[in-house]
mmCIF file of C-alpha atoms in Angstrom:
data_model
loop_
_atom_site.group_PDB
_atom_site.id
_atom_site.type_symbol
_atom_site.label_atom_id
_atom_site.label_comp_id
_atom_site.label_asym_id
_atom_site.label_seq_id
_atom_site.Cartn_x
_atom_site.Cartn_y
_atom_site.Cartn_z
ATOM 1 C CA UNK A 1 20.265 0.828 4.472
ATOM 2 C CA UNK A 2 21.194 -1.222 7.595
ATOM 3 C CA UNK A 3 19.063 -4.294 7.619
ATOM 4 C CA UNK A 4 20.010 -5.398 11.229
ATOM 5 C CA UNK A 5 18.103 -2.045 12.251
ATOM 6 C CA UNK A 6 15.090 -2.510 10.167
ATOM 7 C CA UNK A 7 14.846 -6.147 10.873
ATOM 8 C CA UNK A 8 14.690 -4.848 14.892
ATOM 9 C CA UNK A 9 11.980 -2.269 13.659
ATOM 10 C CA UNK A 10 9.447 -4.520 11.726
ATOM 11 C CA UNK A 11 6.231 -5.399 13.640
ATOM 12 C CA UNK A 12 4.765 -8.957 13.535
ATOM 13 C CA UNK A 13 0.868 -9.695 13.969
ATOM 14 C CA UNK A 14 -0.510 -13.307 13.526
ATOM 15 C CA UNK A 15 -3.977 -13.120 12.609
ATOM 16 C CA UNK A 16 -6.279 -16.259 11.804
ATOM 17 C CA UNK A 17 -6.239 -16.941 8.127
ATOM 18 C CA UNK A 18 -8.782 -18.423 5.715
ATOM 19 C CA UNK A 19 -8.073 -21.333 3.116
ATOM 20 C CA UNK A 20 -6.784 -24.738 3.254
ATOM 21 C CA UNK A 21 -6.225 -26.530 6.718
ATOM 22 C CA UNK A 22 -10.121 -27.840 7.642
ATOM 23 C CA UNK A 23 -11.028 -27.211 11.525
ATOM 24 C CA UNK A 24 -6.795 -25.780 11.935
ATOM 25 C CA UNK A 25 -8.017 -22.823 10.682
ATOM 26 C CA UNK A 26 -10.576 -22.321 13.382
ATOM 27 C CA UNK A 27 -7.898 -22.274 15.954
ATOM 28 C CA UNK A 28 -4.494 -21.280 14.791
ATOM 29 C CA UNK A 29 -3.551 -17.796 13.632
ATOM 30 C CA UNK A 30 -0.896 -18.625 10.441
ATOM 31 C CA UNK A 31 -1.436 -15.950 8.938
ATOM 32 C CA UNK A 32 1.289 -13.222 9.565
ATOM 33 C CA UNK A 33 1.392 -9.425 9.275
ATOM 34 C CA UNK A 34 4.193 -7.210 8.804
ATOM 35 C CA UNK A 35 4.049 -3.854 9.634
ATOM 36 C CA UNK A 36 6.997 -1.332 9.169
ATOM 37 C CA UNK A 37 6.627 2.371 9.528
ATOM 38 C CA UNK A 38 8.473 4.091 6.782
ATOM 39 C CA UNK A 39 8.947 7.518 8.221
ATOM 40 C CA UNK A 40 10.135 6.582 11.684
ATOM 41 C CA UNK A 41 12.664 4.364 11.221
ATOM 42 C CA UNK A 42 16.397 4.845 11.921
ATOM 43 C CA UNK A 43 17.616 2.155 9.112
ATOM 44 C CA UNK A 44 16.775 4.463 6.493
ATOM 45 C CA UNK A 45 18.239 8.315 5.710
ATOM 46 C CA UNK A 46 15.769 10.318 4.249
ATOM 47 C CA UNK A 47 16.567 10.470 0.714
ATOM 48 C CA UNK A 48 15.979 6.264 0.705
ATOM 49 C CA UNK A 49 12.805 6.877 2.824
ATOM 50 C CA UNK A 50 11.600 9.561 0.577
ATOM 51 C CA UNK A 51 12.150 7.656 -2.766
ATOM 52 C CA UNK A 52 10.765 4.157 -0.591
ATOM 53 C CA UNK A 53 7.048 6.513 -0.062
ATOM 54 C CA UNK A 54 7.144 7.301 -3.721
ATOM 55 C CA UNK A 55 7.734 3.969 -5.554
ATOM 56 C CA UNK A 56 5.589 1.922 -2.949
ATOM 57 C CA UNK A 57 2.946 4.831 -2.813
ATOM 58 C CA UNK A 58 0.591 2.401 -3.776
ATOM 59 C CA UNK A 59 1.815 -0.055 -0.821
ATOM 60 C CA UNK A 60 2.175 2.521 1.999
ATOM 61 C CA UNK A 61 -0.995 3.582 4.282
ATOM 62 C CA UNK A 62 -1.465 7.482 5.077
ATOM 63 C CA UNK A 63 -0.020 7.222 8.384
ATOM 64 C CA UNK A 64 3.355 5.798 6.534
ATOM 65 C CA UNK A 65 3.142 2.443 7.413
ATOM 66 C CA UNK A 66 4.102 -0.496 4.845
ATOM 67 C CA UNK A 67 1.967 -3.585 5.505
ATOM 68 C CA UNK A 68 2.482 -6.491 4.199
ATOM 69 C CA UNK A 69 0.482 -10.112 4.469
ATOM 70 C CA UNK A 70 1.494 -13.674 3.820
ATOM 71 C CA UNK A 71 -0.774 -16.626 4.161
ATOM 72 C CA UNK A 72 0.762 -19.118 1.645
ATOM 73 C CA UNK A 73 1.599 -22.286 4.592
ATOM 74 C CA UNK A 74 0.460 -22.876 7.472
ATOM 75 C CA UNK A 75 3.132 -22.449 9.809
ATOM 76 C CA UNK A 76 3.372 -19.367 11.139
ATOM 77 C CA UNK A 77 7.213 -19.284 11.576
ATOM 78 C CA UNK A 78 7.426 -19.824 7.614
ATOM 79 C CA UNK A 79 4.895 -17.051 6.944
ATOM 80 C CA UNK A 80 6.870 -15.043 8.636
ATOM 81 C CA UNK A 81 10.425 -15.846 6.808
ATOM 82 C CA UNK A 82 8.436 -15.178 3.764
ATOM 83 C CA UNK A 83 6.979 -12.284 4.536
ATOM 84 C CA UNK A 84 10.995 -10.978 5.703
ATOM 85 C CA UNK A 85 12.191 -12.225 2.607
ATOM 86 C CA UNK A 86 9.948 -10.256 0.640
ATOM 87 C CA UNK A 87 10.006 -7.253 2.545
ATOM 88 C CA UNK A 88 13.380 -6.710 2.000
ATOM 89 C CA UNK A 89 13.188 -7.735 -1.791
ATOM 90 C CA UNK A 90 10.668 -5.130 -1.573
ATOM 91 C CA UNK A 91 13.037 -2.283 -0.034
ATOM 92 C CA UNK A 92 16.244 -2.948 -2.330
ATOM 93 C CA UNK A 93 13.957 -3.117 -5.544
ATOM 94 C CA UNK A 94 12.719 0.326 -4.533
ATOM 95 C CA UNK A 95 15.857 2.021 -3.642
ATOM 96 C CA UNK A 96 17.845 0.745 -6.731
ATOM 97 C CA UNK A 97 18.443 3.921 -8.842
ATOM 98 C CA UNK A 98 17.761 3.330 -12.790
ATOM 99 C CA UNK A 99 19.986 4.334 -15.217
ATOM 100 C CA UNK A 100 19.640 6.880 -17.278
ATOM 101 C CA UNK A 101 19.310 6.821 -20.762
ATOM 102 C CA UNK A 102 21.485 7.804 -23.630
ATOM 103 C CA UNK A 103 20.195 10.133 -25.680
ATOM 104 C CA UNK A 104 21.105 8.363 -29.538
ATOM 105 C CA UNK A 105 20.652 9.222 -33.391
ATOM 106 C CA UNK A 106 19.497 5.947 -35.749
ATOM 107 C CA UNK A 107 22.843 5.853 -37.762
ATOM 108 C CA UNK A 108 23.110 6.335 -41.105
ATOM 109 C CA UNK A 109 23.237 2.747 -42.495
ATOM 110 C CA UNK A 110 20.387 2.213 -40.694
ATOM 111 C CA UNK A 111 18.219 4.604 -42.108
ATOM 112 C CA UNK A 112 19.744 3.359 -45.708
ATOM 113 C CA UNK A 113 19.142 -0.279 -45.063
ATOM 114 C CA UNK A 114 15.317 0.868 -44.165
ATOM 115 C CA UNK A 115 14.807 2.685 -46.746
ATOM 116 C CA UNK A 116 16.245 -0.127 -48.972
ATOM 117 C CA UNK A 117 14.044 -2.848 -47.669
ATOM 118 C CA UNK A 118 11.159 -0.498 -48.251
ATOM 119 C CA UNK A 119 11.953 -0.105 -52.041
ATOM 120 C CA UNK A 120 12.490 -3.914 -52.564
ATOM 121 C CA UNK A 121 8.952 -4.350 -50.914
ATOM 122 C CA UNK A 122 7.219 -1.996 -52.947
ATOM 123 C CA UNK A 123 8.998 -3.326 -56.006
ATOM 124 C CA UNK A 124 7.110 -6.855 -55.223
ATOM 125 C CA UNK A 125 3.860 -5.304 -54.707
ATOM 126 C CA UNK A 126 3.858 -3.707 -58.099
ATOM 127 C CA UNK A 127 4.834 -6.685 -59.439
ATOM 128 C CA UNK A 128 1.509 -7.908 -58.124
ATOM 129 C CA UNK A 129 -0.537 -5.822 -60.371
ATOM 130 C CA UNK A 130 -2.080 -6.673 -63.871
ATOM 131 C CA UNK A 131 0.166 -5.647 -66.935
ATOM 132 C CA UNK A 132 -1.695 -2.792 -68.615
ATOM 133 C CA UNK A 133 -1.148 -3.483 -72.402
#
């Protein structure tokens, strides 16, 4: 991942936003947009653009493009080092590989201590019970 090339590829749109900031609101557009098409870019080989489109499936539009919104302040030059910020949050989390697991037995002393604590428990519930003379 080169982020000097993806940083050159991302697409800015500021777009009037609602909430806090009375008659403001009316005139400025704070609200940024951050558009970034996955399947074009040149920052990106395609095995980290491949497994980008599957874990952000749910983030990506048909024609491949991530979008992204941030409306939190009402400067528009701090909406859009937010919406950066998180964009490339975004692109490490998905391209970090997990670990597999390690396939492991419960060890024996385990399965003895278990069983142990089991007896002891259902030694105190039948020393719950009436005494049948």
């Amino acid at each position: 991942m080169n982020k000097e090339i993806l940083l050159s590829e991302l697409h800015f749109k500021a777009v009037r936003s609602s909430g806090a900031g009375g008659q403001n609101v009316n005139k400025v557009s704070s609200k940024m947009v951050l558009i970034f098409d996955v399947s074009s870019t040149s920052g990106l080989n395609e095995e980290e653009k491949e497994r980008i489109k599957v874990k952000l499936k749910t983030k990506i539009s048909q024609e491949n493009l991530l979008i992204l919104t941030c409306d939190e302040d009402r400067s528009q030059l701090k909406n859009k080092k937010i919406i950066t910020q998180r964009f490339f949050e975004l692109i490490n989390k998905a391209l970090q590989i997990p670990k597999t697991r390690k396939v492991t037995t419960v060890s024996r002393s385990a399965k003895e201590k278990r069983l142990q604590e089991k007896k002891k428990a259902g030694e105190i519930k039948a020393n719950r019970r009436k005494v049948d003379l």
